[in-house]
Short mmCIF file of C-alpha atoms in Angstrom, two decimals:
data_model
loop_
_atom_site.label_atom_id
_atom_site.label_comp_id
_atom_site.label_asym_id
_atom_site.label_seq_id
_atom_site.Cartn_x
_atom_site.Cartn_y
_atom_site.Cartn_z
CA MET A 1 19.52 -23.71 -21.84
CA VAL A 2 18.69 -20.69 -23.91
CA VAL A 3 14.95 -19.76 -24.38
CA LEU A 4 14.62 -17.55 -27.63
CA ALA A 5 10.82 -17.01 -27.29
CA ALA A 6 7.64 -18.04 -25.53
CA SER A 7 4.20 -17.61 -27.00
CA ILE A 8 0.65 -18.55 -27.11
CA VAL A 9 -0.44 -19.17 -30.57
CA THR A 10 -3.54 -20.69 -32.30
CA LYS A 11 -3.54 -23.48 -34.17
CA SER A 12 -3.83 -21.70 -37.47
CA GLY A 13 -0.34 -20.45 -36.40
CA LYS A 14 -1.77 -16.72 -35.06
CA ALA A 15 0.57 -15.46 -32.17
CA LEU A 16 -1.71 -13.95 -29.44
CA VAL A 17 1.06 -13.50 -26.81
CA SER A 18 4.44 -13.48 -27.78
CA ARG A 19 7.80 -12.52 -25.67
CA GLN A 20 11.34 -12.67 -27.37
CA PHE A 21 14.02 -13.00 -24.89
CA VAL A 22 17.01 -12.81 -27.43
CA ASP A 23 17.12 -9.87 -30.08
CA ILE A 24 16.92 -11.50 -33.32
CA PRO A 25 14.77 -9.06 -35.40
CA GLY A 26 12.35 -11.00 -38.09
CA ILE A 27 13.74 -14.40 -37.20
CA ILE A 28 11.19 -15.31 -34.27
CA GLU A 29 8.07 -14.34 -36.46
CA GLY A 30 9.34 -16.56 -39.06
CA LEU A 31 9.58 -19.48 -36.56
CA LEU A 32 6.20 -18.73 -35.11
CA ALA A 33 4.93 -18.93 -38.94
CA ALA A 34 6.46 -22.47 -39.47
CA PHE A 35 5.28 -23.83 -36.36
CA PRO A 36 1.76 -24.98 -37.51
CA LYS A 37 3.07 -26.74 -40.58
CA LEU A 38 5.57 -28.74 -38.47
CA VAL A 39 3.04 -30.19 -35.96
CA GLU A 40 1.59 -33.51 -36.55
CA THR A 41 -1.55 -34.22 -34.58
CA GLU A 42 -0.95 -37.85 -34.38
CA ARG A 43 2.27 -37.61 -32.67
CA GLN A 44 2.84 -38.32 -29.03
CA HIS A 45 5.69 -36.01 -28.79
CA THR A 46 5.31 -32.30 -27.46
CA TYR A 47 8.74 -31.24 -29.35
CA ILE A 48 10.04 -30.72 -32.70
CA GLU A 49 13.47 -30.28 -33.79
CA THR A 50 14.65 -28.36 -36.85
CA GLU A 51 18.12 -27.41 -38.10
CA ASN A 52 18.63 -24.52 -36.18
CA VAL A 53 15.79 -24.43 -33.11
CA ARG A 54 13.64 -26.48 -30.91
CA TYR A 55 10.01 -26.22 -30.54
CA VAL A 56 8.76 -27.25 -27.16
CA TYR A 57 4.73 -26.95 -26.91
CA GLN A 58 1.69 -28.15 -25.09
CA PRO A 59 -1.84 -28.01 -26.54
CA MET A 60 -4.06 -25.87 -24.17
CA GLU A 61 -7.59 -26.46 -25.50
CA ALA A 62 -7.81 -24.48 -28.66
CA LEU A 63 -4.29 -23.00 -28.18
CA PHE A 64 -0.74 -23.83 -28.10
CA LEU A 65 1.65 -22.70 -25.41
CA LEU A 66 5.19 -22.97 -27.41
CA VAL A 67 8.69 -22.50 -26.00
CA ILE A 68 11.39 -21.90 -28.84
CA THR A 69 14.98 -22.84 -27.77
CA THR A 70 18.35 -23.85 -29.15
CA LYS A 71 19.02 -27.28 -30.10
CA GLN A 72 21.81 -27.27 -27.54
CA SER A 73 19.60 -26.70 -24.75
CA ASN A 74 18.68 -29.57 -22.15
CA ILE A 75 15.22 -30.94 -22.92
CA LEU A 76 14.44 -31.85 -19.54
CA GLN A 77 14.83 -28.24 -18.53
CA ASP A 78 12.79 -27.23 -21.73
CA LEU A 79 9.87 -29.29 -20.55
CA GLU A 80 10.22 -27.93 -16.98
CA THR A 81 10.22 -24.36 -18.06
CA LEU A 82 7.06 -25.11 -20.24
CA GLY A 83 5.33 -27.04 -17.29
CA LEU A 84 5.96 -23.93 -15.01
CA LEU A 85 4.41 -21.60 -17.81
CA SER A 86 1.62 -23.64 -18.62
CA LYS A 87 0.75 -23.42 -14.83
CA LEU A 88 1.13 -19.74 -14.90
CA VAL A 89 -1.27 -19.54 -17.97
CA ALA A 90 -3.75 -21.54 -15.89
CA GLU A 91 -3.58 -19.19 -12.95
CA PHE A 92 -3.84 -15.81 -14.96
CA ALA A 93 -6.28 -16.77 -17.53
CA TYR A 94 -9.88 -17.27 -16.64
CA SER A 95 -10.60 -19.26 -20.18
CA LEU A 96 -8.17 -20.83 -22.57
CA ASP A 97 -9.50 -19.17 -25.80
CA GLU A 98 -8.27 -16.47 -28.07
CA GLU A 99 -10.09 -13.65 -26.20
CA GLY A 100 -9.10 -14.97 -22.77
CA ALA A 101 -5.55 -15.05 -23.80
CA ILE A 102 -5.82 -11.41 -25.58
CA ASN A 103 -7.16 -9.96 -22.31
CA LYS A 104 -4.65 -11.08 -20.17
CA ALA A 105 -1.71 -10.78 -22.84
CA PHE A 106 0.00 -7.97 -20.41
CA GLU A 107 -0.41 -10.51 -17.29
CA PHE A 108 1.30 -13.44 -19.41
CA ILE A 109 4.25 -11.24 -20.52
CA PHE A 110 5.06 -9.82 -17.22
CA ALA A 111 4.87 -13.68 -15.69
CA PHE A 112 6.91 -14.94 -18.59
CA ASP A 113 9.72 -12.15 -17.85
CA GLU A 114 9.77 -13.38 -14.14
CA VAL A 115 10.38 -17.04 -15.08
CA ILE A 116 12.59 -16.38 -18.10
CA SER A 117 15.61 -13.59 -17.90
CA LEU A 118 17.47 -13.07 -21.09
CA GLY A 119 16.94 -16.43 -22.17
CA HIS A 120 17.49 -18.24 -18.96
CA LYS A 121 15.11 -19.66 -16.54
CA GLU A 122 15.04 -18.35 -13.14
CA ASN A 123 14.64 -20.36 -9.92
CA VAL A 124 11.18 -19.46 -9.13
CA THR A 125 7.79 -21.00 -8.10
CA VAL A 126 4.37 -20.27 -9.31
CA ALA A 127 3.52 -18.48 -5.89
CA GLN A 128 6.57 -16.37 -6.17
CA VAL A 129 5.59 -15.32 -9.84
CA LYS A 130 2.02 -14.02 -9.05
CA GLN A 131 3.70 -12.22 -5.65
CA TYR A 132 6.06 -10.35 -8.33
CA CYS A 133 3.51 -9.70 -10.53
CA GLU A 134 1.36 -8.12 -7.86
CA MET A 135 3.82 -5.80 -6.34
CA GLU A 136 3.40 -2.22 -6.61
CA SER A 137 5.57 -0.39 -9.54
CA HIS A 138 7.31 2.85 -8.59
CA GLU A 139 7.45 3.72 -12.05
CA GLU A 140 3.43 3.89 -12.39
CA LYS A 141 3.37 5.86 -9.28
CA GLN A 142 6.08 8.45 -10.49
CA HIS A 143 4.07 8.53 -14.02
CA LYS A 144 0.54 9.30 -11.90
CA LEU A 145 2.52 12.09 -9.93
CA VAL A 146 3.97 13.63 -12.70
CA LEU A 147 0.62 13.46 -14.69
CA GLN A 148 -1.21 14.93 -11.78
CA SER A 149 1.43 17.70 -11.40
CA LYS A 150 0.90 18.75 -15.18
CA ILE A 151 -2.95 18.93 -14.33
CA ASN A 152 -2.33 21.05 -11.27
CA GLU A 153 0.21 23.27 -13.30
CA THR A 154 -2.23 23.66 -16.24
CA LYS A 155 -4.94 24.65 -13.58
CA ASP A 156 -2.57 27.46 -12.02
CA VAL A 157 -1.80 28.97 -15.53
CA MET A 158 -5.69 28.94 -16.23
CA LYS A 159 -6.23 30.72 -13.00
CA ARG A 160 -3.35 33.36 -13.74
CA LYS A 161 -4.60 34.12 -17.00
CA ALA A 162 -8.23 34.48 -16.31
CA SER A 163 -6.93 37.27 -13.96
CA GLU A 164 -4.66 38.64 -16.14
CA ILE A 165 -7.76 38.99 -18.38
CA ASN A 166 -9.93 40.49 -15.61
CA LYS A 167 -7.13 43.10 -14.96
CA SER A 168 -6.70 44.23 -18.64
CA LYS A 169 -10.62 44.61 -19.00
CA ILE A 170 -10.65 46.83 -15.99
CA GLU A 171 -7.63 48.71 -17.24
CA ARG A 172 -9.20 49.14 -20.69
CA SER A 173 -12.19 50.47 -19.22
CA ARG A 174 -10.17 53.15 -17.19
CA GLY A 175 -8.85 54.22 -20.29
CA GLU A 176 -11.74 54.48 -22.49
CA LYS A 177 -14.04 55.97 -20.05
CA GLY A 178 -13.51 59.21 -18.03
CA GLY A 179 -14.86 61.69 -15.38
CA PHE A 180 -17.71 60.43 -13.17
CA ARG A 181 -18.12 57.29 -15.24
CA SER A 182 -14.64 56.13 -15.17
CA LEU A 183 -14.52 56.64 -11.21
CA GLN A 184 -17.88 54.64 -10.96
CA SER A 185 -16.34 51.84 -13.33
CA MET A 186 -13.19 52.30 -11.06
CA SER A 187 -15.34 51.83 -7.87
CA SER A 188 -17.16 48.72 -9.71
CA GLY A 189 -13.91 47.15 -10.13
CA ARG A 190 -12.91 47.36 -6.54
CA ILE A 191 -16.25 46.17 -5.46
CA ASP A 192 -15.98 42.99 -7.57
CA SER A 193 -12.54 42.50 -6.50
CA SER A 194 -13.55 42.69 -3.11
CA PHE A 195 -16.30 40.45 -3.59
CA GLY A 196 -14.32 38.07 -5.05
CA SER A 197 -12.10 38.05 -2.06
CA ASP A 198 -14.75 37.64 0.28
CA MET A 199 -15.90 34.63 -1.61
CA ASN A 200 -12.56 33.00 -1.45
CA ILE A 201 -12.48 33.73 2.36
CA SER A 202 -16.24 32.38 2.51
CA SER A 203 -14.84 29.07 0.49
CA SER A 204 -11.98 28.57 3.18
CA GLY A 205 -14.32 29.10 5.87
CA SER A 206 -16.64 26.58 4.56
CA GLY A 207 -13.79 24.05 4.48
CA SER A 208 -13.40 24.89 8.42
CA GLY A 209 -17.10 24.55 8.95
CA PHE A 210 -16.86 21.02 7.39
CA GLY A 211 -14.28 20.10 10.17
CA PHE A 212 -16.51 21.40 12.64
CA PHE A 213 -19.34 19.29 11.80
CA THR A 214 -17.01 16.29 11.65
CA ASP A 215 -16.14 17.04 15.14
CA VAL A 216 -19.41 17.74 16.22
CA GLU A 217 -20.50 14.19 14.96
CA THR A 218 -17.82 12.64 17.04
CA PHE A 219 -18.82 14.17 20.12
CA SER A 220 -22.67 12.59 19.72
CA SER A 221 -20.80 9.46 18.49
CA ARG A 222 -19.14 9.00 21.91
CA SER A 223 -22.25 10.56 24.02
CA LYS A 224 -22.80 7.36 26.10
CA GLY A 225 -19.02 7.02 26.74
CA ARG A 226 -17.28 8.07 30.14
CA PRO A 227 -14.74 10.66 30.02
CA LEU A 228 -11.15 9.73 29.43
CA SER A 229 -8.29 10.56 32.03
CA SER A 230 -6.23 12.60 29.26
CA ALA A 231 -8.05 15.22 27.02
CA THR A 232 -6.91 16.64 23.50
CA ALA A 233 -7.25 19.83 22.51
CA PRO A 234 -8.45 20.58 18.94
CA PRO A 235 -5.80 21.87 16.51
CA LYS A 236 -4.97 25.52 16.69
CA GLY A 237 -6.02 27.77 13.64
CA LEU A 238 -9.54 26.37 12.73
CA GLY A 239 -11.82 28.97 11.40
CA MET A 240 -14.55 28.08 13.98
CA LYS A 241 -13.39 26.74 17.73
CA LEU A 242 -15.82 24.42 19.60
CA GLY A 243 -15.78 26.38 22.78
CA LYS A 244 -16.22 29.74 21.32
CA SER A 245 -18.57 28.90 18.44
CA GLN A 246 -22.25 30.12 19.15
CA ARG A 247 -23.34 27.55 16.29
CA ALA A 248 -21.48 24.84 18.15
CA ASN A 249 -22.98 25.41 21.68
CA GLN A 250 -26.66 26.00 20.19
CA PHE A 251 -26.10 22.24 18.57
CA LEU A 252 -24.53 20.83 21.76
CA GLU A 253 -27.69 22.32 23.66
CA SER A 254 -30.11 20.78 21.24
CA LEU A 255 -28.39 17.36 21.98
CA LYS A 256 -28.81 17.81 25.54
CA ALA A 257 -32.11 18.78 25.62
CA GLU A 258 -32.59 15.31 23.91
CA GLY A 259 -31.25 13.48 26.63
CA GLU A 260 -27.62 12.96 25.36
CA VAL A 261 -24.58 13.21 27.33
CA ILE A 262 -22.27 15.49 26.07
CA LEU A 263 -18.33 14.96 26.71
CA GLU A 264 -16.64 18.13 27.48
CA ASP A 265 -13.09 16.49 26.41
CA VAL A 266 -11.83 16.06 22.47
CA ARG A 267 -10.61 12.93 21.15
CA PRO A 268 -8.92 11.84 17.70
CA SER A 269 -10.90 10.29 15.27
CA ALA A 270 -11.28 6.29 15.66
CA GLY A 271 -10.09 6.02 12.30
CA PRO A 272 -6.20 5.74 11.57
CA ALA A 273 -4.56 8.88 11.18
CA LYS A 274 -2.11 9.56 8.53
CA ALA A 275 1.21 10.17 9.98
CA ALA A 276 2.59 13.99 9.22
CA VAL A 277 5.20 13.96 6.52
CA VAL A 278 8.46 15.02 8.28
CA PRO A 279 10.56 17.31 5.89
CA LEU A 280 13.87 16.04 5.02
CA THR A 281 16.89 17.38 6.80
CA ASP A 282 19.57 14.76 6.02
CA PRO A 283 21.21 14.88 2.31
CA VAL A 284 20.02 11.03 1.94
CA THR A 285 17.08 9.45 3.84
CA LEU A 286 16.41 5.78 3.76
CA ILE A 287 12.71 4.68 4.79
CA VAL A 288 12.13 1.14 5.88
CA GLU A 289 8.60 0.42 6.23
CA GLU A 290 6.61 -2.86 6.91
CA LYS A 291 2.89 -3.14 6.65
CA LEU A 292 1.18 -6.05 8.42
CA ASN A 293 -1.83 -8.14 7.51
CA VAL A 294 -3.04 -10.79 10.04
CA ARG A 295 -6.15 -12.94 10.62
CA LEU A 296 -6.15 -14.79 13.78
CA LYS A 297 -8.98 -17.36 14.99
CA ARG A 298 -10.99 -16.55 17.77
CA ASP A 299 -10.27 -20.14 19.30
CA GLY A 300 -6.46 -19.69 18.68
CA GLY A 301 -4.23 -20.24 15.59
CA VAL A 302 -3.57 -18.03 12.29
CA SER A 303 -5.61 -18.11 9.38
CA ASN A 304 -3.04 -15.21 7.61
CA PHE A 305 -0.11 -13.89 8.39
CA ASP A 306 1.66 -11.53 5.79
CA VAL A 307 4.33 -9.08 5.94
CA GLN A 308 4.82 -6.64 3.54
CA GLY A 309 8.01 -4.44 3.42
CA THR A 310 9.88 -1.73 1.38
CA LEU A 311 13.33 0.34 1.42
CA SER A 312 12.97 3.77 -0.07
CA LEU A 313 15.57 6.34 -0.90
CA GLN A 314 15.26 9.82 -0.70
CA ILE A 315 18.15 11.94 -2.09
CA LEU A 316 18.07 15.82 -1.78
CA ASN A 317 20.92 16.86 -3.98
CA GLN A 318 21.70 15.61 -7.66
CA ASP A 319 25.30 15.35 -6.47
CA ASP A 320 24.77 12.59 -4.00
CA GLY A 321 23.06 10.41 -6.28
CA HIS A 322 26.03 8.50 -7.59
CA ILE A 323 25.94 6.06 -4.33
CA GLN A 324 25.39 2.47 -3.16
CA VAL A 325 23.65 1.46 0.06
CA GLN A 326 25.16 -1.38 2.21
CA ILE A 327 22.47 -2.90 4.18
CA GLU A 328 22.04 -5.70 6.94
CA ALA A 329 18.96 -7.96 7.36
CA ALA A 330 19.43 -9.99 10.57
CA GLY A 331 15.73 -10.74 11.04
CA ASN A 332 13.47 -13.56 10.43
CA GLN A 333 14.91 -16.09 8.14
CA GLY A 334 11.37 -16.41 6.43
CA VAL A 335 11.53 -13.08 4.60
CA VAL A 336 11.89 -13.01 1.02
CA PHE A 337 13.69 -10.26 -0.80
CA LYS A 338 12.93 -9.01 -4.30
CA THR A 339 15.19 -6.01 -5.86
CA HIS A 340 14.07 -3.33 -8.09
CA PRO A 341 14.75 -4.46 -11.86
CA ASN A 342 17.32 -1.58 -12.17
CA ILE A 343 19.41 -2.85 -9.16
CA ASN A 344 22.37 -5.18 -9.65
CA LYS A 345 21.16 -8.43 -8.33
CA ASP A 346 24.46 -9.94 -8.16
CA LEU A 347 26.04 -7.23 -5.95
CA PHE A 348 23.14 -7.36 -3.58
CA HIS A 349 23.12 -11.37 -3.25
CA HIS A 350 26.81 -11.30 -2.82
CA ASN A 351 27.67 -8.36 -0.72
CA ASN A 352 24.04 -6.88 0.84
CA ILE A 353 24.80 -3.84 -1.64
CA LEU A 354 22.25 -1.95 -3.43
CA GLY A 355 23.15 -0.25 -6.31
CA LEU A 356 22.32 0.46 -9.96
CA ARG A 357 23.18 -1.78 -12.82
CA ASP A 358 24.61 1.30 -14.60
CA PRO A 359 27.20 2.70 -12.13
CA ASN A 360 27.44 6.05 -14.26
CA ARG A 361 23.81 6.58 -13.53
CA PRO A 362 22.56 8.61 -10.21
CA PHE A 363 19.59 7.88 -8.30
CA PRO A 364 16.76 10.49 -9.01
CA THR A 365 16.58 13.02 -6.37
CA GLY A 366 13.40 14.84 -4.93
CA GLN A 367 11.41 14.77 -1.74
CA SER A 368 8.28 12.74 -2.52
CA ASN A 369 6.55 10.80 0.09
CA ASP A 370 7.20 7.55 -1.30
CA GLY A 371 10.72 8.19 -2.38
CA VAL A 372 12.67 5.66 -4.79
CA SER A 373 11.91 1.88 -4.24
CA LEU A 374 15.00 0.05 -3.86
CA LEU A 375 13.97 -3.34 -2.21
CA LYS A 376 10.97 -5.18 -1.33
CA TRP A 377 10.18 -8.39 1.00
CA ARG A 378 7.47 -10.37 2.00
CA MET A 379 7.00 -12.78 4.85
CA GLN A 380 4.51 -15.20 5.07
CA SER A 381 3.79 -17.81 8.25
CA VAL A 382 0.92 -19.95 10.05
CA ASP A 383 3.22 -20.02 13.34
CA GLU A 384 1.26 -18.06 16.22
CA THR A 385 4.43 -17.27 18.10
CA VAL A 386 5.71 -14.73 15.41
CA VAL A 387 2.29 -12.81 16.11
CA PRO A 388 3.23 -9.61 18.02
CA LEU A 389 -0.06 -9.26 19.67
CA THR A 390 -2.73 -11.83 20.47
CA ILE A 391 -6.30 -11.14 21.60
CA ASN A 392 -8.62 -13.69 23.50
CA CYS A 393 -12.18 -12.86 23.93
CA TRP A 394 -14.34 -14.75 26.55
CA PRO A 395 -18.22 -13.75 26.32
CA SER A 396 -20.35 -15.64 28.98
CA VAL A 397 -23.99 -15.26 29.43
CA CYS A 398 -24.79 -15.35 33.20
CA GLY A 399 -28.72 -14.53 33.92
CA ASN A 400 -29.86 -11.10 32.20
CA GLU A 401 -26.06 -10.22 31.43
CA THR A 402 -23.23 -11.13 29.44
CA TYR A 403 -19.72 -10.91 30.77
CA VAL A 404 -16.93 -10.36 28.28
CA SER A 405 -13.51 -10.86 29.22
CA ILE A 406 -10.85 -9.73 26.93
CA GLU A 407 -7.26 -10.07 27.22
CA TYR A 408 -4.03 -9.41 25.15
CA GLU A 409 -0.55 -10.84 24.99
CA ALA A 410 2.39 -9.22 23.53
CA THR A 411 5.74 -11.01 22.40
CA SER A 412 8.71 -9.60 23.65
CA THR A 413 9.94 -8.95 19.74
CA PHE A 414 8.25 -5.52 19.58
CA GLY A 415 7.65 -2.46 21.71
CA LEU A 416 3.96 -1.36 20.46
CA GLN A 417 2.55 2.26 20.32
CA ASN A 418 -0.72 3.77 20.06
CA VAL A 419 -2.62 0.36 20.36
CA VAL A 420 -6.36 0.42 20.07
CA VAL A 421 -8.70 -2.78 20.19
CA SER A 422 -12.12 -2.41 18.67
CA VAL A 423 -14.66 -4.57 19.82
CA PRO A 424 -17.93 -4.74 18.15
CA LEU A 425 -21.16 -4.88 20.14
CA PRO A 426 -25.02 -5.41 19.84
CA SER A 427 -26.80 -2.20 19.75
CA LEU A 428 -27.15 -0.65 23.35
CA ARG A 429 -29.02 2.02 24.85
CA GLU A 430 -26.40 2.88 27.16
CA ALA A 431 -22.67 2.39 27.13
CA PRO A 432 -21.42 -0.95 28.46
CA ASN A 433 -20.55 -1.24 32.14
CA VAL A 434 -16.85 -1.52 32.07
CA ARG A 435 -15.83 -3.10 35.34
CA GLN A 436 -12.06 -3.47 34.96
CA ILE A 437 -9.48 -2.27 32.34
CA ASP A 438 -5.67 -1.70 31.87
CA GLY A 439 -5.55 1.34 29.80
CA GLU A 440 -8.48 3.70 28.57
CA TRP A 441 -11.61 3.06 26.78
CA ARG A 442 -14.44 4.69 24.79
CA TYR A 443 -18.02 3.77 23.35
CA ASP A 444 -18.80 4.64 20.10
CA SER A 445 -22.38 4.48 19.86
CA ARG A 446 -23.21 5.13 16.68
CA ASN A 447 -21.35 2.39 15.16
CA SER A 448 -21.78 0.25 18.47
CA ILE A 449 -18.02 -0.19 18.98
CA LEU A 450 -15.97 -0.41 22.16
CA GLU A 451 -12.44 1.13 21.76
CA TRP A 452 -10.01 -0.27 24.35
CA SER A 453 -6.51 1.70 23.80
CA ILE A 454 -3.29 1.29 25.28
CA PHE A 455 -0.69 4.26 24.61
CA LEU A 456 2.56 1.92 24.87
CA ILE A 457 2.95 -1.96 25.30
CA ASP A 458 6.72 -2.78 26.47
CA ASN A 459 8.31 -5.02 28.99
CA SER A 460 6.45 -3.58 31.85
CA ASN A 461 2.93 -4.78 30.42
CA ARG A 462 3.08 -7.33 27.86
CA SER A 463 -0.05 -8.51 29.10
CA GLY A 464 -3.43 -6.77 30.13
CA SER A 465 -7.00 -7.67 30.44
CA MET A 466 -10.46 -5.80 30.25
CA GLU A 467 -13.95 -6.92 31.27
CA PHE A 468 -17.19 -5.41 30.66
CA VAL A 469 -21.17 -6.24 30.93
CA VAL A 470 -23.91 -5.75 28.44
CA PRO A 471 -27.34 -7.26 28.07
CA PRO A 472 -27.64 -10.87 26.76
CA ALA A 473 -25.99 -11.26 23.38
CA ASP A 474 -24.59 -14.06 21.11
CA SER A 475 -20.74 -14.52 21.45
CA SER A 476 -20.71 -14.07 17.83
CA ALA A 477 -21.87 -10.35 18.26
CA PHE A 478 -18.11 -9.48 19.50
CA PHE A 479 -16.60 -10.48 16.22
CA PRO A 480 -14.48 -9.73 14.35
CA ILE A 481 -12.01 -7.52 16.64
CA SER A 482 -9.99 -5.15 14.97
CA VAL A 483 -6.50 -4.26 16.20
CA ARG A 484 -4.19 -1.12 15.25
CA PHE A 485 -0.85 -0.03 16.47
CA THR A 486 2.53 1.14 15.18
CA ALA A 487 6.22 -0.16 16.34
CA ALA A 488 9.66 1.26 15.66
CA SER A 489 11.05 -2.23 14.85
CA THR A 490 10.34 -4.35 11.89
CA PHE A 491 10.24 -8.48 11.29
CA SER A 492 13.04 -8.03 8.70
CA ASP A 493 15.27 -5.79 11.17
CA LEU A 494 16.79 -4.25 7.98
CA LYS A 495 19.45 -1.95 9.06
CA VAL A 496 21.22 0.43 6.71
CA LEU A 497 24.98 0.09 7.38
CA ASN A 498 26.85 2.57 5.08
CA ILE A 499 26.51 4.85 2.09
CA ILE A 500 29.13 4.16 -0.41
CA PRO A 501 30.26 7.11 -2.88
CA LEU A 502 31.05 6.12 -6.39
CA LYS A 503 32.98 9.27 -7.21
CA GLY A 504 35.00 9.34 -4.34
CA GLY A 505 34.98 11.79 -1.26
CA ALA A 506 33.24 11.56 2.03
CA PRO A 507 30.14 9.68 1.99
CA PRO A 508 27.05 11.83 2.53
CA LYS A 509 25.35 12.09 5.81
CA PHE A 510 22.30 9.64 6.02
CA SER A 511 19.21 8.83 8.34
CA GLN A 512 17.07 5.81 8.44
CA ARG A 513 13.32 6.03 9.47
CA THR A 514 11.77 2.59 10.44
CA GLN A 515 8.18 1.84 10.92
CA LEU A 516 5.79 -0.96 11.25
CA SER A 517 2.09 -0.39 10.66
CA ILE A 518 -1.26 -2.31 10.31
CA GLU A 519 -3.07 -2.73 7.09
CA ASN A 520 -5.60 -5.44 8.36
CA TYR A 521 -5.50 -7.06 11.91
CA GLN A 522 -8.40 -9.00 12.85
CA VAL A 523 -9.70 -11.87 15.08
CA VAL A 524 -12.55 -13.68 13.51
#
């Protein structure tokens, strides 16, 4: 089977969307122009054969979905391809008219490219095509980074030019005026310069001041909580330190006067902090990252379990760009891999080696945070046994109090780090009465959230529980429960075995970084 083109055309023969899979300049346009003259409205067949090609089409309201193939292709495969394309058109288009087709033209072209490659049909489903089309584009990210770097460079040039102009004005005024007037001008110039530097310092200080007020808000937000056993000091180098700032002391004293209980320890913000960018030291670094989206039912079961992974490559030196990467993925069998368009697919499927289609072309170099994406994968399941951490919440009303028991159970697959379970509570005047807990807790009074934190979950504590008491409340007030954690293992268990140099010599030294992080993890 060889598909020459796939198009969406009007009944008058106007091509709204057209994708050619064989480079025959001018021929496809002529075939599309001849199609309306060959269509007979009373015919029951949905294909037309001419001397050279076969038209396989399907009416779609006011449009035609048209596939042009060679006469030697299998008509059954042609109809199967047409059926798959029609399902994709219905998925992407809100309305099957000219305006709807034109608005979704790029989506149609991308989907057609996933179904048909170089004139041959790929073995894909509608769900897989939608998944591939929704994947992030490394080229788009790189283009945005390049554009932003140009903008930043232009701003730097403008600042330098403005500084040079000011200096030239000062020098010119020194040359034109002499005596006391010249000294006065020079003194004025120094004062202006000093004032400008003071303004810079002030603006830098305002940034530190903003961070200070953020910390103060964090203090008041945990005013009703109990102190934690371990306290973390604020980062060094702040322009205004909490313990030494007179303004901070006045603010805290005013809170105490209003009856607030101020804790003296400092705890990181409840929001997920971004990991610090570790500088590259090895010539080649491969980053395996998986993001987890989980939605669990409060009564048991899985509503959504989705893992999206990426293997990225970072190379420091241009000389190390002519390489191939040999990997091993011995993880879950439900993982579906997708290589970058520039990667040799046959080499990957047969030998588990990631290399460029053109072996003479090196991988790009640089120290960007994302690197070059070589491989992406996805895993979806409704099996509760693959969920790394399950949370059970049991609220029960007894008299004028509600007893809430929460327990966690972790599988032996992963060791989980920095686990935080956030439980929403009804609005309370005081912190909840925590009677038993495996780990630490804090209460965010502003958002009315109780946070249960476990530093590490391993074989020594695969299960744990917490019990607290609050005033009478409906059981739905304690949901949705949010969870976040990190892990040094992944579901794909992807490992880099070797780096293969293509130009001879010893392979460059490489390192692998692996992390599993949470994008969204809830019990609803």
